[in-house]
XYZ file of N, CA, C and O in Angstrom:
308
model
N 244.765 188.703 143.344
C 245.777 189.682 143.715
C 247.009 189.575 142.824
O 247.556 190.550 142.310
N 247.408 188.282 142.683
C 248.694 188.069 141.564
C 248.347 188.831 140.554
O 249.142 189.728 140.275
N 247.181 188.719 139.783
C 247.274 188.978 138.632
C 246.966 190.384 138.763
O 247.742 191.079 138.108
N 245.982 191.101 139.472
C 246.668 192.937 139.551
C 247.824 193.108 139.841
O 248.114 194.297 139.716
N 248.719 192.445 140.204
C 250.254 192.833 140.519
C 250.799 193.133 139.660
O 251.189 194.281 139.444
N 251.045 191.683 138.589
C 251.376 191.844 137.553
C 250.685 192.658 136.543
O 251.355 192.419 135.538
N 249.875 193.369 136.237
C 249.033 194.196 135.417
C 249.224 195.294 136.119
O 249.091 196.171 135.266
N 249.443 195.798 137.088
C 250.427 196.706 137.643
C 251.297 197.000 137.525
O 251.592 198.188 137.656
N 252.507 195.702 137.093
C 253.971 195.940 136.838
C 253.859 196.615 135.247
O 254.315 197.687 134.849
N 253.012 195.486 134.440
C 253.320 195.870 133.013
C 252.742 197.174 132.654
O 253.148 197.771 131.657
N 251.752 197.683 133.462
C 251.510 199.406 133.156
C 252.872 200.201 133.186
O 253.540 200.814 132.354
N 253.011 199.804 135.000
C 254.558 200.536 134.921
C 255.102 200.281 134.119
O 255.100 201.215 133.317
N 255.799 199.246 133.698
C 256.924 199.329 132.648
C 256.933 199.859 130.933
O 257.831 200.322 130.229
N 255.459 199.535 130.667
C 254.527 200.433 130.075
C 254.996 202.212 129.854
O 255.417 202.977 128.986
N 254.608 202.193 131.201
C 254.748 204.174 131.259
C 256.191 204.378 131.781
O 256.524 205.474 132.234
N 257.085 203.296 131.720
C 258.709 204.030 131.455
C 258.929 203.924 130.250
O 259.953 204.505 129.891
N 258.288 203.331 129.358
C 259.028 203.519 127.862
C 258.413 204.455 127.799
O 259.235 205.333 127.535
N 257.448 204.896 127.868
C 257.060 206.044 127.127
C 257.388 207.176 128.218
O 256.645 208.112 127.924
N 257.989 207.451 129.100
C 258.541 208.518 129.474
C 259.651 208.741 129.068
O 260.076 209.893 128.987
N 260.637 207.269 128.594
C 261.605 207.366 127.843
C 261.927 207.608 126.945
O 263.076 207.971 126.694
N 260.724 207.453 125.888
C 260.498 207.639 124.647
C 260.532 209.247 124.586
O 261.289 209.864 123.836
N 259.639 209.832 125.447
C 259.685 211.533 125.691
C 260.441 211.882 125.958
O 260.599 212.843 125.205
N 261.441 211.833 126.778
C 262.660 212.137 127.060
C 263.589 212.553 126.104
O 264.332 213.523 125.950
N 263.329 211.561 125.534
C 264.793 211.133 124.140
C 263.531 212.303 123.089
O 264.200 213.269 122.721
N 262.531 212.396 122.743
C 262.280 213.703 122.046
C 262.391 214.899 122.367
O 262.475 215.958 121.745
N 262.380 214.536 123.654
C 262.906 216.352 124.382
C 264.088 216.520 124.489
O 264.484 217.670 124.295
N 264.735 215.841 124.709
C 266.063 216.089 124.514
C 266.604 216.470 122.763
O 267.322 217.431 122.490
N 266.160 215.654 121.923
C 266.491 215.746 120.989
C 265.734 217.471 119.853
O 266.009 217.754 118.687
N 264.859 218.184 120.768
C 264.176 219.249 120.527
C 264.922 220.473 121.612
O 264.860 221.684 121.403
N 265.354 220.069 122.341
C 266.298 220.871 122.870
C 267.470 221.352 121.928
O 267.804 222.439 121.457
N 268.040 219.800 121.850
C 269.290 220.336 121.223
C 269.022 221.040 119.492
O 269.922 221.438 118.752
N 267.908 221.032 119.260
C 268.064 221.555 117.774
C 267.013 223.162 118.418
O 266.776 223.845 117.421
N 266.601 223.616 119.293
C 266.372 224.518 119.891
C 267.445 225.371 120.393
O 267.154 226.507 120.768
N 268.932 224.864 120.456
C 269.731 225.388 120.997
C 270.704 225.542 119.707
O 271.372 226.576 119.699
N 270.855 224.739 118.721
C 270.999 225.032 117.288
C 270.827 226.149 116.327
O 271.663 226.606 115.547
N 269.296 226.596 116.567
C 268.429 227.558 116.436
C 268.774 228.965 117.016
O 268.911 230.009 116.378
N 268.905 228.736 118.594
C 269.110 229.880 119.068
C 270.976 230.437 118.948
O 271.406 231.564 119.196
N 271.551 229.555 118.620
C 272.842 230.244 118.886
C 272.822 230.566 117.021
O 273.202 231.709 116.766
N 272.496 229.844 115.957
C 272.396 230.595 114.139
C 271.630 232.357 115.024
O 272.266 233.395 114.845
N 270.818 232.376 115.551
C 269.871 233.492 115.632
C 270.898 234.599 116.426
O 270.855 235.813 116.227
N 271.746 233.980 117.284
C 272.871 235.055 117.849
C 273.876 235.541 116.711
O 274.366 236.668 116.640
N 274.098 234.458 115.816
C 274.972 234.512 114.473
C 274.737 235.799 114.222
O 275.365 236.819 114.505
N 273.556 235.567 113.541
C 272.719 236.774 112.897
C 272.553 238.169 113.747
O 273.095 239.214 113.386
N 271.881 238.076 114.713
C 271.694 239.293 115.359
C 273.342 239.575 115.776
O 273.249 240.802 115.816
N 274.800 239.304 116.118
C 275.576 239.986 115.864
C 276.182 240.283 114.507
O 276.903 241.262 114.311
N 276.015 239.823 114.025
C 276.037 240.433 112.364
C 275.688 241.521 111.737
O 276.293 242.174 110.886
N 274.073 241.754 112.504
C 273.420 242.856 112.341
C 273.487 243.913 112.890
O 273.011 244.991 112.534
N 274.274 243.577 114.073
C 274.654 244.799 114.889
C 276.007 245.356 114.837
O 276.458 246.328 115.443
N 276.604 244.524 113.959
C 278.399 244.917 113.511
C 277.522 246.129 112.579
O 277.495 247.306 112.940
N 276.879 245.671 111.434
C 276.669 246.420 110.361
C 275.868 247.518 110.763
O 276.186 248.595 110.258
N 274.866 247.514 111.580
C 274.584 248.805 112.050
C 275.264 249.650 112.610
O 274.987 250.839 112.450
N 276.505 249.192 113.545
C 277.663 249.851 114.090
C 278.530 250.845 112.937
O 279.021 251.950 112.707
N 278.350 249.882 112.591
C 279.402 250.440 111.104
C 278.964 251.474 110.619
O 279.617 252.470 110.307
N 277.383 251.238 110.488
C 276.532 252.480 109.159
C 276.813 253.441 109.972
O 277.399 254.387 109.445
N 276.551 253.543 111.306
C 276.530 254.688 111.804
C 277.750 255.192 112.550
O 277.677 256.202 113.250
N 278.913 254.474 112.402
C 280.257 255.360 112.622
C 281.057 255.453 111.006
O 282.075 256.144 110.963
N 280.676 254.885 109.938
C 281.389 254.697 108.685
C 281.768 255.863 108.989
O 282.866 255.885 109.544
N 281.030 257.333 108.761
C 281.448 258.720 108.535
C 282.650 259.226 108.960
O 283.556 259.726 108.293
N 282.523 258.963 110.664
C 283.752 259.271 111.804
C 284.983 258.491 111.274
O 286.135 258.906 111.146
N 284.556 257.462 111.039
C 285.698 256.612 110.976
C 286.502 256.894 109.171
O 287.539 256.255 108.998
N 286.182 257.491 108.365
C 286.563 257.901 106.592
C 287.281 259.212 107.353
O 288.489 259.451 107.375
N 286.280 259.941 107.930
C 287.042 261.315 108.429
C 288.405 261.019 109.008
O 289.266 261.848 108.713
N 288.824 259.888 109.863
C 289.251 259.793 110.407
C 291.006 259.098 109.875
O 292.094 259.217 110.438
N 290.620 258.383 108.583
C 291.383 258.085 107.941
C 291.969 259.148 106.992
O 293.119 259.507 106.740
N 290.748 259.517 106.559
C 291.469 260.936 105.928
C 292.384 261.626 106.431
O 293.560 261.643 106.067
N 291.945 262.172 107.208
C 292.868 262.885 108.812
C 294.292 262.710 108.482
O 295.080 263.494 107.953
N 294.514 261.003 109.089
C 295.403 260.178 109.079
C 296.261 260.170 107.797
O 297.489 260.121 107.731
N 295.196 260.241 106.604
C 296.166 260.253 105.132
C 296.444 261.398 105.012
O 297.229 261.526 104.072
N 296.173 262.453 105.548
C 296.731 264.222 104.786
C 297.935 264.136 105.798
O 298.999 264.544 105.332
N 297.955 263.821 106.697
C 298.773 263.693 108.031
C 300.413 263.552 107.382
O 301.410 264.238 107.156
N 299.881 262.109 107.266
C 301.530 261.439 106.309
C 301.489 262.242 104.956
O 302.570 262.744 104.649
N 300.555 262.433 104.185
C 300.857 263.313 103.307
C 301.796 264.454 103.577
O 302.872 264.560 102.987
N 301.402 265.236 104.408
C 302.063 266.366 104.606
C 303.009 266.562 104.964
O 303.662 267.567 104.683
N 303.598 265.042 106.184
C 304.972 265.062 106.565
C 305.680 264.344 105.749
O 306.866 264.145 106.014
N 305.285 263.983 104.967
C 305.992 263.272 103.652
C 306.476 264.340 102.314
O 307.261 264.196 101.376
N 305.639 265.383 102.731
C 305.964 266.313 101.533
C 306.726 267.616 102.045
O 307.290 268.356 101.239
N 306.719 267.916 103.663
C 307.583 268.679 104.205
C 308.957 268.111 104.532
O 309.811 268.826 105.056
């Protein structure tokens, strides 16, 4: 009986390093998973400034224009 006890204990202690061992890789795959995902938010708002843009550039030139004949004109009246 002693000696399954002890061959009992050392499994257990056995299968905490190596749950520990997993741990500390999951953790450490997390955090470069979360690394990953916030560069990938980088990007996808980046991409969505510039699509914003392409598709108001027009409104927004018109709009300056506008703005520059504006002062133009009260600058020249």
């Amino acid at each position: 009986d002693d000696v399954r006890e002890r061959l009992a204990r050392l499994e257990a202690q056995e299968a905490g390093v190596l749950v520990e061992a997993v741990r500390r890789e999951l953790k450490s795959a997390l955090s470069r998973i979360d690394a990953l995902e916030a560069q990938r938010d980088r990007v996808a708002g980046a991409a969505a400034f510039w699509t914003w843009l392409g598709r108001h550039a027009p409104w927004l030139a018109a709009a300056l224009a506008a703005f520059g004949a504006g002062l133009a004109s009260r600058e020249a009246g």
